[in-house]
Short mmCIF file of C-alpha atoms in Angstrom, two decimals:
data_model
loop_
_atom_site.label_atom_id
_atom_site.label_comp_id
_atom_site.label_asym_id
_atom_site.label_seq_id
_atom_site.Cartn_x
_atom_site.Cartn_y
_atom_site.Cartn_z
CA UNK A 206 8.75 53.87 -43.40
CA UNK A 207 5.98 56.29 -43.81
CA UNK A 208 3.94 57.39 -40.92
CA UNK A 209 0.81 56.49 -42.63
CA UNK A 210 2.01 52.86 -42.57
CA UNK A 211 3.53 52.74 -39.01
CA UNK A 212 0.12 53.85 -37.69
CA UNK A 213 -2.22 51.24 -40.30
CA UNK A 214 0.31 48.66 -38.57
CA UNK A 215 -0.77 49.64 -35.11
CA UNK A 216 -4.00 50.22 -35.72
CA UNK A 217 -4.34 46.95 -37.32
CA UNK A 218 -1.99 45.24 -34.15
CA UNK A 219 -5.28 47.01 -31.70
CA UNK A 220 -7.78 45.83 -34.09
CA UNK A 221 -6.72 42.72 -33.71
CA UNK A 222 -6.59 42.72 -30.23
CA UNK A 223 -9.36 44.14 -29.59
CA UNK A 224 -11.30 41.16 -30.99
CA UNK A 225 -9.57 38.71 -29.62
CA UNK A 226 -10.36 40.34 -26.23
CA UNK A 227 -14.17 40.81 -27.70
CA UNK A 228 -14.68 36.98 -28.42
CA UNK A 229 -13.04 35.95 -25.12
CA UNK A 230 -15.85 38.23 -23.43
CA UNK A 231 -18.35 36.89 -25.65
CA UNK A 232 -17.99 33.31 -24.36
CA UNK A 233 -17.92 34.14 -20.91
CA UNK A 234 -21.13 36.12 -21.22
CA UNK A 235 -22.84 33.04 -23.11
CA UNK A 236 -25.62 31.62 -20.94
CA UNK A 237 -28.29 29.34 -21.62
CA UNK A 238 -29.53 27.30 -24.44
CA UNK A 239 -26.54 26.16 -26.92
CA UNK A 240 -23.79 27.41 -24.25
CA UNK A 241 -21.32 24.44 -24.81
CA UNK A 242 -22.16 24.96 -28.62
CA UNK A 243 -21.03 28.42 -28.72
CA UNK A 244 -18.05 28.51 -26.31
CA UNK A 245 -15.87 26.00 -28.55
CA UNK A 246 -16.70 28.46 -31.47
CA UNK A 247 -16.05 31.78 -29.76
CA UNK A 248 -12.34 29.87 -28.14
CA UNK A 249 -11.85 28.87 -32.18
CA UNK A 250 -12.74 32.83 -32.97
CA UNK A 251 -10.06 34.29 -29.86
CA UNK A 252 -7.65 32.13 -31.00
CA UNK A 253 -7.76 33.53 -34.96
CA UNK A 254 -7.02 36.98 -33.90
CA UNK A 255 -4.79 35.97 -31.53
CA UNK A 256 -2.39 34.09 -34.20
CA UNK A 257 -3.18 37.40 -36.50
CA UNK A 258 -1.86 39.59 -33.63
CA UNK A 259 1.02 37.34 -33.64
CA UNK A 260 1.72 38.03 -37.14
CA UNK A 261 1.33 41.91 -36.96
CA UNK A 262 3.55 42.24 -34.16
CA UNK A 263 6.35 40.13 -35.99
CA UNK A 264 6.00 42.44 -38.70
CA UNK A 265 5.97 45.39 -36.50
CA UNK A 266 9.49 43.85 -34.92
CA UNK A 267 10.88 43.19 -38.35
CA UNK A 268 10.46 46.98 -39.11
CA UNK A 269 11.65 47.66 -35.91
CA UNK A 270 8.54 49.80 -34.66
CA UNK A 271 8.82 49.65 -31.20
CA UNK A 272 5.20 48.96 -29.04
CA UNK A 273 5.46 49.59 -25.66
CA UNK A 274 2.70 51.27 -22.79
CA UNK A 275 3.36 51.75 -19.55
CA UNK A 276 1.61 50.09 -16.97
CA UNK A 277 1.43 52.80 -14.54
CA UNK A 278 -0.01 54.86 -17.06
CA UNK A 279 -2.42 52.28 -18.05
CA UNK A 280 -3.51 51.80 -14.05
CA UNK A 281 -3.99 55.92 -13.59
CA UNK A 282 -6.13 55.68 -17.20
CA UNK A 283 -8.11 53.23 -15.82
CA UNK A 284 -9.95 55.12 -13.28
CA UNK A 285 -10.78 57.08 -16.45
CA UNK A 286 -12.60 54.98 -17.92
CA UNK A 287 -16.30 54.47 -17.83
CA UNK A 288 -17.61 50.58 -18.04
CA UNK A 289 -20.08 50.11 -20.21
CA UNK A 290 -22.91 47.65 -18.66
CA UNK A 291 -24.20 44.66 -20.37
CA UNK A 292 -27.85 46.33 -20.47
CA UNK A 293 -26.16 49.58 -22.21
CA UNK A 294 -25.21 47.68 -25.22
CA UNK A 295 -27.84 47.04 -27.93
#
């Protein structure tokens, strides 16, 4: 397999996760008018990517690209990384 694919796969596997992770924040940041309106829509939303993650990451097995992090890596990255607050986002 060519490099070029291995890393489309992966960037498509964090893509995907990434917006799952996106429309779970979404509905907990809903407030106010139309709240129980939008939360079934963003759960319907999280739960797309989710099932398309599922799919990449069978792929990714069936080629046998191995994903793996390291958690204790991930923790000392962490302190890193800057939050961005709600206000900071247009």
């Amino acid at each position: 397999m060519s490099d070029r694919l291995r890393q489309g796969l992966i960037k498509a596997i964090c893509d995907e996760k990434t917006a799952e992770f996106q429309y779970q924040m979404a509905e907990h940041l809903a407030r106010g008018t139309g709240y129980m309106d939008a939360v079934p829509e963003y759960q319907k939303h999280a739960d797309e990517e989710r099932e398309h993650l599922q799919k990449l990451l069978k792929r990714a097995e069936q080629l046998n690209i191995l994903l793996t992090y390291d958690l204790v890596d991930f923790a000392q990255q962490g302190n890193r990384w800057v939050p961005i607050t709600f206000s900071e986002v247009d």
